[in-house]
Amino acid sequence: MYPNIDFTYLSEPDMIAAGVLDAKRCVEVCEETFSLLGKGDYLMGGANHNSHGLNIVFPKETKFPNMPVAGPDRRFAAMPGYLGGRFDVCGNKWYGSNHANGEKGLPRSILTMMLNDKDTGAPLALMSANLLSAARTGGVPGVAAKHLANKDAKVVSVVGCGPINKACFTAIMTQMGSVKKVVCFDLFLDKAQELASWAAAEYGVEAIGVDDTEAGFRDADVITVAASRLKPLYFKDEWIKEGATILVSGPFNTDESFLTSAKIIYDHTSLQEAYVEDAIASGNKDAYYGGVIGGPFFRLIDAGKLPGLKDSTGLGDVVNGEKAGRENAKERVIFIACGMAVFDISWGFDLLQNAKAKGIGQSLNLWQKPHQG
């Protein structure tokens, strides 16, 4: 009871105990979130309420001895939002990233999540968010697989074999009951083979690891892409079979003929419009496009070769039955996911409810009575 404020702290082991690795449940929560997005019952940052987040990007040089300088994937980001429906809560994911972390035995990114009361701003929970973020990143293409992939898909290809795409693949497999073969592609063959061995043991399917790009794309029914940002990924139109579904969670390039002939479904068109607004504001739109997942599409929209975003389809529209997703078994479908804080909020909220019900976590006190009123 106010003015006393207690909130819940959930460590990574607490998050695991609360169910953060339950991919099937995560897909369900992400689908619920897409429905709310389609209805407009959410807010994110920026004047347009659709900003992905605010980034600190470090300079190449500085005169200040302690100020960080630019490095591979080195940045901080704050990703705030509000989500309505049964969640009805505000939250912010705080994201620090540095590729050099691996030299210290740390993951590239270290993330935390805060949930707050929508009225008072009081903290409700502070939680470890590396696994939460990976799970919801996977849950998004999991929802897309449910609504866009052919149900008789036999071959899944995993392009990029890091932890994020492992989460994507895990979520996708909760929706794909007919898969017989998994192809794992990575520039580092040992990583591809390691994921293939895990997939074979986990799902009882044939699984192979490859380091040839064409082998990672050709003849696959469902392809999940979450490759490294450090080396551009390019695939050819001719490698993508009839009826294939490509679920994109990382940067890529491909033939214009593929992008203009496939059906494109975005995670949320308003988010993509916000990216374009930011690109214009940056003063170098083309360079900005080069740094975002939707860049290849935005260039073609600007050139009049693809429909504008206002005339395009978001997955929330498909979930809510407002627009069509896949319309026949032969069309090739591309789904583009760029990441939205509302998914961290919804999955974090769901896990907080689980933790409370199971008595998981530590209660922390902000104050019993504020020193200043």
Short mmCIF file of C-alpha atoms in Angstrom, two decimals:
data_model
loop_
_atom_site.label_atom_id
_atom_site.label_comp_id
_atom_site.label_asym_id
_atom_site.label_seq_id
_atom_site.Cartn_x
_atom_site.Cartn_y
_atom_site.Cartn_z
CA MET A 1 0.00 0.00 0.00
CA TYR A 2 1.25 3.45 -0.87
CA PRO A 3 3.36 5.32 -0.01
CA ASN A 4 5.41 2.13 0.62
CA ILE A 5 6.76 0.70 -2.66
CA ASP A 6 8.03 -2.86 -3.00
CA PHE A 7 8.94 -4.46 -6.31
CA THR A 8 10.07 -7.89 -7.49
CA TYR A 9 13.61 -8.69 -8.60
CA LEU A 10 14.01 -11.72 -10.88
CA SER A 11 17.52 -13.06 -11.59
CA GLU A 12 18.22 -15.21 -14.64
CA PRO A 13 17.68 -18.44 -12.65
CA ASP A 14 14.41 -16.95 -11.38
CA MET A 15 13.37 -16.20 -14.97
CA ILE A 16 14.09 -19.78 -15.97
CA ALA A 17 12.04 -21.07 -13.04
CA ALA A 18 9.21 -18.71 -14.06
CA GLY A 19 9.11 -20.22 -17.58
CA VAL A 20 11.14 -17.89 -19.81
CA LEU A 21 12.28 -20.89 -21.89
CA ASP A 22 8.71 -22.07 -22.59
CA ALA A 23 8.72 -21.33 -26.33
CA LYS A 24 5.15 -22.46 -26.96
CA ARG A 25 3.77 -20.14 -24.28
CA CYS A 26 5.96 -17.30 -25.54
CA VAL A 27 4.48 -17.68 -29.05
CA GLU A 28 0.98 -17.49 -27.55
CA VAL A 29 1.83 -14.28 -25.69
CA CYS A 30 3.48 -12.78 -28.78
CA GLU A 31 0.38 -13.61 -30.83
CA GLU A 32 -1.76 -11.82 -28.24
CA THR A 33 0.62 -8.85 -28.50
CA PHE A 34 0.31 -8.77 -32.30
CA SER A 35 -3.45 -8.59 -31.91
CA LEU A 36 -3.11 -5.54 -29.65
CA LEU A 37 -0.68 -3.96 -32.12
CA GLY A 38 -3.18 -4.46 -34.91
CA LYS A 39 -5.86 -2.75 -32.81
CA GLY A 40 -3.53 0.10 -31.81
CA ASP A 41 -3.68 -0.58 -28.05
CA TYR A 42 -0.03 0.25 -27.36
CA LEU A 43 2.50 3.10 -27.24
CA MET A 44 6.23 3.23 -27.83
CA GLY A 45 8.72 6.09 -27.77
CA GLY A 46 9.02 9.10 -29.99
CA ALA A 47 6.54 11.65 -31.25
CA ASN A 48 5.02 9.01 -33.52
CA HIS A 49 4.66 6.51 -30.61
CA ASN A 50 6.40 3.89 -32.76
CA SER A 51 10.11 4.42 -32.20
CA HIS A 52 12.14 1.25 -31.75
CA GLY A 53 14.09 3.01 -29.01
CA LEU A 54 16.74 5.60 -28.23
CA ASN A 55 20.36 4.63 -28.90
CA ILE A 56 23.68 5.87 -27.58
CA VAL A 57 26.17 5.38 -30.41
CA PHE A 58 29.75 6.18 -29.51
CA PRO A 59 32.02 8.46 -31.61
CA LYS A 60 35.00 7.19 -33.57
CA GLU A 61 37.27 9.57 -31.67
CA THR A 62 36.98 11.62 -28.48
CA LYS A 63 39.12 14.07 -26.53
CA PHE A 64 37.76 12.71 -23.25
CA PRO A 65 39.93 9.87 -21.89
CA ASN A 66 37.09 7.89 -20.31
CA MET A 67 34.47 8.27 -23.04
CA PRO A 68 33.91 5.02 -24.97
CA VAL A 69 34.67 5.04 -28.68
CA ALA A 70 32.94 3.17 -31.48
CA GLY A 71 33.48 -0.55 -31.87
CA PRO A 72 31.68 -3.49 -33.48
CA ASP A 73 28.09 -3.59 -32.23
CA ARG A 74 28.95 -1.24 -29.36
CA ARG A 75 25.95 0.76 -28.16
CA PHE A 76 23.30 1.29 -25.51
CA ALA A 77 19.58 1.41 -26.15
CA ALA A 78 16.51 2.22 -24.10
CA MET A 79 13.30 0.64 -25.42
CA PRO A 80 10.22 1.98 -23.57
CA GLY A 81 6.59 1.22 -24.22
CA TYR A 82 3.05 0.74 -22.95
CA LEU A 83 0.90 -2.28 -23.80
CA GLY A 84 -2.83 -2.46 -23.18
CA GLY A 85 -5.22 -5.41 -23.06
CA ARG A 86 -4.78 -7.61 -20.00
CA PHE A 87 -1.19 -6.37 -19.65
CA ASP A 88 -2.02 -2.66 -19.12
CA VAL A 89 1.50 -1.85 -18.03
CA CYS A 90 4.52 0.28 -18.96
CA GLY A 91 8.04 -1.04 -19.30
CA ASN A 92 11.54 -0.40 -20.57
CA LYS A 93 14.24 -2.75 -21.80
CA TRP A 94 17.74 -1.40 -21.18
CA TYR A 95 20.21 -2.83 -23.64
CA GLY A 96 24.01 -2.66 -23.61
CA SER A 97 26.02 -4.27 -26.39
CA ASN A 98 29.68 -4.74 -27.25
CA HIS A 99 31.09 -7.42 -29.55
CA ALA A 100 34.29 -7.41 -27.46
CA ASN A 101 32.36 -8.81 -24.49
CA GLY A 102 33.19 -12.30 -25.69
CA GLU A 103 36.84 -11.73 -24.73
CA LYS A 104 35.63 -11.31 -21.12
CA GLY A 105 33.47 -14.42 -21.13
CA LEU A 106 30.29 -12.33 -21.41
CA PRO A 107 27.45 -12.40 -23.94
CA ARG A 108 27.57 -9.68 -26.62
CA SER A 109 24.52 -7.98 -25.10
CA ILE A 110 23.56 -7.59 -21.44
CA LEU A 111 19.91 -6.67 -20.90
CA THR A 112 17.56 -5.81 -18.07
CA MET A 113 13.81 -5.20 -18.09
CA MET A 114 11.80 -2.90 -15.84
CA LEU A 115 8.00 -2.98 -15.56
CA ASN A 116 6.20 0.01 -14.07
CA ASP A 117 2.72 0.94 -12.88
CA LYS A 118 1.09 2.92 -15.70
CA ASP A 119 -0.39 5.53 -13.33
CA THR A 120 2.21 6.16 -10.62
CA GLY A 121 5.39 5.12 -12.39
CA ALA A 122 6.25 2.89 -9.43
CA PRO A 123 8.47 -0.09 -10.32
CA LEU A 124 6.69 -3.43 -10.38
CA ALA A 125 9.63 -5.63 -11.35
CA LEU A 126 13.27 -5.57 -12.39
CA MET A 127 14.31 -8.66 -14.26
CA SER A 128 17.23 -10.23 -16.07
CA ALA A 129 16.31 -9.92 -19.73
CA ASN A 130 18.83 -11.76 -21.92
CA LEU A 131 16.71 -14.89 -22.04
CA LEU A 132 13.48 -12.88 -22.11
CA SER A 133 14.67 -10.86 -25.11
CA ALA A 134 15.89 -13.94 -26.97
CA ALA A 135 12.63 -15.78 -26.28
CA ARG A 136 10.40 -12.97 -27.51
CA THR A 137 12.67 -12.45 -30.54
CA GLY A 138 12.03 -16.11 -31.33
CA GLY A 139 8.33 -15.90 -30.46
CA VAL A 140 7.70 -13.27 -33.13
CA PRO A 141 8.72 -15.47 -36.11
CA GLY A 142 6.97 -18.30 -34.29
CA VAL A 143 3.69 -16.40 -34.68
CA ALA A 144 4.59 -15.67 -38.30
CA ALA A 145 5.23 -19.37 -38.95
CA LYS A 146 1.79 -20.19 -37.53
CA HIS A 147 0.01 -17.73 -39.81
CA LEU A 148 2.19 -17.64 -42.93
CA ALA A 149 4.01 -20.94 -43.46
CA ASN A 150 2.55 -23.90 -45.32
CA LYS A 151 1.40 -26.44 -42.76
CA ASP A 152 3.04 -29.36 -44.57
CA ALA A 153 6.52 -27.79 -44.46
CA LYS A 154 9.15 -30.54 -44.35
CA VAL A 155 12.47 -28.67 -44.40
CA VAL A 156 13.46 -25.80 -42.08
CA SER A 157 16.67 -23.87 -42.64
CA VAL A 158 18.38 -21.94 -39.84
CA VAL A 159 20.55 -19.18 -41.34
CA GLY A 160 22.85 -17.96 -38.60
CA CYS A 161 23.41 -20.34 -35.70
CA GLY A 162 23.77 -18.02 -32.72
CA PRO A 163 21.53 -17.97 -29.64
CA ILE A 164 18.94 -15.65 -31.20
CA ASN A 165 18.27 -17.90 -34.17
CA LYS A 166 18.25 -20.94 -31.90
CA ALA A 167 15.40 -19.22 -30.03
CA CYS A 168 13.68 -18.41 -33.33
CA PHE A 169 13.99 -22.00 -34.51
CA THR A 170 12.71 -23.35 -31.18
CA ALA A 171 9.62 -21.14 -31.38
CA ILE A 172 9.01 -21.97 -35.04
CA MET A 173 9.14 -25.69 -34.28
CA THR A 174 6.25 -25.33 -31.81
CA GLN A 175 4.10 -24.49 -34.86
CA MET A 176 5.56 -26.89 -37.43
CA GLY A 177 4.49 -30.48 -36.84
CA SER A 178 5.55 -31.95 -40.19
CA VAL A 179 9.25 -31.03 -40.25
CA LYS A 180 11.57 -33.89 -41.21
CA LYS A 181 14.85 -32.11 -41.92
CA VAL A 182 16.76 -29.12 -40.54
CA VAL A 183 19.60 -27.38 -42.37
CA CYS A 184 21.85 -25.18 -40.21
CA PHE A 185 24.00 -22.60 -42.02
CA ASP A 186 26.71 -20.46 -40.48
CA LEU A 187 29.95 -18.91 -41.71
CA PHE A 188 31.60 -20.97 -38.96
CA LEU A 189 30.96 -24.62 -39.76
CA ASP A 190 31.53 -25.79 -36.20
CA LYS A 191 28.67 -23.55 -35.00
CA ALA A 192 26.40 -24.90 -37.73
CA GLN A 193 27.24 -28.50 -36.87
CA GLU A 194 26.77 -27.88 -33.16
CA LEU A 195 23.25 -26.52 -33.70
CA ALA A 196 22.47 -29.37 -36.10
CA SER A 197 23.51 -31.96 -33.50
CA TRP A 198 21.30 -30.28 -30.92
CA ALA A 199 18.32 -30.10 -33.32
CA ALA A 200 18.66 -33.78 -34.24
CA ALA A 201 18.72 -34.80 -30.58
CA GLU A 202 15.97 -32.41 -29.50
CA TYR A 203 13.47 -33.06 -32.29
CA GLY A 204 14.40 -36.46 -33.70
CA VAL A 205 14.85 -35.10 -37.24
CA GLU A 206 17.59 -35.28 -39.82
CA ALA A 207 19.85 -32.26 -39.31
CA ILE A 208 23.00 -31.11 -41.10
CA GLY A 209 25.41 -28.21 -40.65
CA VAL A 210 26.71 -26.33 -43.70
CA ASP A 211 28.87 -23.27 -44.41
CA ASP A 212 27.81 -22.85 -48.06
CA THR A 213 25.24 -20.07 -48.41
CA GLU A 214 23.31 -21.67 -51.26
CA ALA A 215 22.95 -24.90 -49.28
CA GLY A 216 21.45 -22.84 -46.47
CA PHE A 217 18.62 -21.54 -48.65
CA ARG A 218 17.91 -23.90 -51.53
CA ASP A 219 14.95 -26.30 -51.21
CA ALA A 220 13.92 -25.11 -47.73
CA ASP A 221 10.21 -24.67 -46.95
CA VAL A 222 10.75 -22.35 -43.98
CA ILE A 223 13.91 -20.25 -43.54
CA THR A 224 14.71 -18.32 -40.37
CA VAL A 225 17.36 -15.63 -40.88
CA ALA A 226 19.23 -14.10 -37.95
CA ALA A 227 22.79 -13.85 -39.20
CA SER A 228 25.62 -11.66 -37.94
CA ARG A 229 25.54 -7.93 -38.56
CA LEU A 230 29.32 -7.98 -38.98
CA LYS A 231 29.32 -9.69 -42.41
CA PRO A 232 26.56 -8.97 -44.95
CA LEU A 233 24.39 -11.93 -45.95
CA TYR A 234 23.35 -12.25 -49.61
CA PHE A 235 21.09 -14.89 -51.14
CA LYS A 236 19.79 -15.32 -54.68
CA ASP A 237 16.21 -15.39 -55.92
CA GLU A 238 16.76 -18.72 -57.70
CA TRP A 239 17.61 -20.45 -54.42
CA ILE A 240 14.17 -19.81 -52.90
CA LYS A 241 11.65 -22.51 -53.79
CA GLU A 242 8.00 -22.08 -54.63
CA GLY A 243 5.89 -21.81 -51.47
CA ALA A 244 8.83 -20.98 -49.20
CA THR A 245 8.43 -18.72 -46.17
CA ILE A 246 11.39 -16.58 -45.07
CA LEU A 247 11.23 -15.26 -41.51
CA VAL A 248 13.74 -12.42 -41.23
CA SER A 249 15.06 -11.30 -37.83
CA GLY A 250 18.46 -10.03 -39.00
CA PRO A 251 20.02 -8.00 -41.83
CA PHE A 252 20.27 -9.44 -45.32
CA ASN A 253 20.46 -8.60 -49.03
CA THR A 254 18.97 -10.43 -51.99
CA ASP A 255 18.00 -10.01 -55.63
CA GLU A 256 15.49 -7.28 -56.38
CA SER A 257 13.50 -9.82 -58.40
CA PHE A 258 12.80 -11.82 -55.24
CA LEU A 259 11.71 -8.83 -53.16
CA THR A 260 9.36 -7.61 -55.88
CA SER A 261 7.82 -11.03 -56.59
CA ALA A 262 7.31 -12.36 -53.05
CA LYS A 263 4.49 -11.42 -50.70
CA ILE A 264 5.80 -9.18 -47.91
CA ILE A 265 4.35 -9.12 -44.39
CA TYR A 266 5.84 -6.69 -41.88
CA ASP A 267 5.82 -7.09 -38.11
CA HIS A 268 4.08 -3.70 -37.78
CA THR A 269 3.84 -1.17 -40.60
CA SER A 270 3.73 1.82 -38.24
CA LEU A 271 7.09 0.77 -36.79
CA GLN A 272 8.54 0.54 -40.28
CA GLU A 273 7.17 4.02 -41.07
CA ALA A 274 8.98 5.30 -37.98
CA TYR A 275 12.24 3.85 -39.31
CA VAL A 276 11.73 5.73 -42.57
CA GLU A 277 11.01 8.95 -40.67
CA ASP A 278 14.23 8.47 -38.71
CA ALA A 279 16.12 7.80 -41.95
CA ILE A 280 14.90 11.08 -43.43
CA ALA A 281 15.75 12.98 -40.23
CA SER A 282 19.27 11.51 -40.21
CA GLY A 283 20.22 13.50 -43.32
CA ASN A 284 21.62 10.40 -45.03
CA LYS A 285 18.67 8.20 -45.75
CA ASP A 286 20.54 5.60 -47.78
CA ALA A 287 23.19 5.10 -45.11
CA TYR A 288 20.47 4.76 -42.48
CA TYR A 289 18.70 2.15 -44.61
CA GLY A 290 21.93 0.19 -44.69
CA GLY A 291 21.79 -0.25 -40.92
CA VAL A 292 18.20 -1.52 -40.51
CA ILE A 293 16.62 -4.84 -41.44
CA GLY A 294 13.92 -3.24 -43.60
CA GLY A 295 16.42 -1.18 -45.61
CA PRO A 296 16.22 -3.24 -48.85
CA PHE A 297 12.43 -2.85 -48.83
CA PHE A 298 12.50 0.88 -48.06
CA ARG A 299 14.77 1.53 -51.05
CA LEU A 300 12.37 -0.29 -53.36
CA ILE A 301 9.38 1.58 -51.90
CA ASP A 302 11.17 4.88 -52.55
CA ALA A 303 11.82 3.75 -56.13
CA GLY A 304 8.14 2.91 -56.63
CA LYS A 305 8.87 -0.80 -57.04
CA LEU A 306 6.99 -1.92 -53.90
CA PRO A 307 3.73 -0.66 -52.34
CA GLY A 308 4.07 2.01 -49.67
CA LEU A 309 3.95 0.97 -46.06
CA LYS A 310 0.44 2.41 -45.57
CA ASP A 311 -0.75 0.01 -48.28
CA SER A 312 1.16 -2.96 -46.85
CA THR A 313 0.24 -5.66 -44.31
CA GLY A 314 1.39 -6.07 -40.74
CA LEU A 315 1.20 -9.40 -38.93
CA GLY A 316 -1.29 -7.93 -36.44
CA ASP A 317 -3.66 -7.36 -39.35
CA VAL A 318 -3.32 -11.03 -40.27
CA VAL A 319 -3.77 -12.25 -36.68
CA ASN A 320 -6.92 -10.13 -36.34
CA GLY A 321 -8.31 -11.31 -39.70
CA GLU A 322 -8.25 -7.78 -41.12
CA LYS A 323 -5.94 -8.62 -44.03
CA ALA A 324 -4.83 -11.79 -45.78
CA GLY A 325 -1.54 -13.46 -45.03
CA ARG A 326 -0.53 -16.37 -47.25
CA GLU A 327 -3.22 -16.76 -49.92
CA ASN A 328 -2.05 -19.95 -51.62
CA ALA A 329 0.47 -22.73 -51.15
CA LYS A 330 2.69 -21.61 -54.04
CA GLU A 331 3.42 -17.98 -53.19
CA ARG A 332 6.71 -17.11 -51.57
CA VAL A 333 6.30 -15.06 -48.38
CA ILE A 334 8.77 -12.83 -46.57
CA PHE A 335 8.16 -11.76 -42.97
CA ILE A 336 10.22 -8.86 -41.59
CA ALA A 337 10.72 -8.46 -37.83
CA CYS A 338 12.66 -5.50 -36.42
CA GLY A 339 12.02 -5.84 -32.69
CA MET A 340 9.52 -3.94 -30.54
CA ALA A 341 9.59 -3.22 -26.81
CA VAL A 342 5.95 -4.25 -26.42
CA PHE A 343 6.94 -7.90 -26.84
CA ASP A 344 9.47 -7.63 -24.02
CA ILE A 345 6.73 -6.02 -21.93
CA SER A 346 4.10 -8.68 -22.62
CA TRP A 347 6.42 -11.65 -22.09
CA GLY A 348 7.96 -10.02 -19.02
CA PHE A 349 4.50 -9.32 -17.56
CA ASP A 350 3.41 -12.92 -18.16
CA LEU A 351 6.53 -14.24 -16.46
CA LEU A 352 6.06 -11.86 -13.54
CA GLN A 353 2.58 -13.30 -12.97
CA ASN A 354 4.06 -16.82 -13.05
CA ALA A 355 6.79 -15.81 -10.60
CA LYS A 356 4.30 -14.31 -8.16
CA ALA A 357 2.06 -17.37 -8.34
CA LYS A 358 5.03 -19.67 -7.64
CA GLY A 359 6.71 -17.49 -5.01
CA ILE A 360 9.76 -16.94 -7.22
CA GLY A 361 12.00 -13.88 -6.91
CA GLN A 362 13.08 -11.40 -4.29
CA SER A 363 11.03 -8.49 -2.98
CA LEU A 364 12.98 -5.23 -2.85
CA ASN A 365 11.91 -2.03 -1.16
CA LEU A 366 12.19 1.31 -2.94
CA TRP A 367 11.02 3.21 0.12
CA GLN A 368 8.56 2.89 2.95
CA LYS A 369 7.81 6.59 2.67
CA PRO A 370 9.43 9.00 0.18
CA HIS A 371 11.84 11.47 1.74
CA GLN A 372 10.37 14.22 -0.43
CA GLY A 373 6.66 14.40 -1.21
#
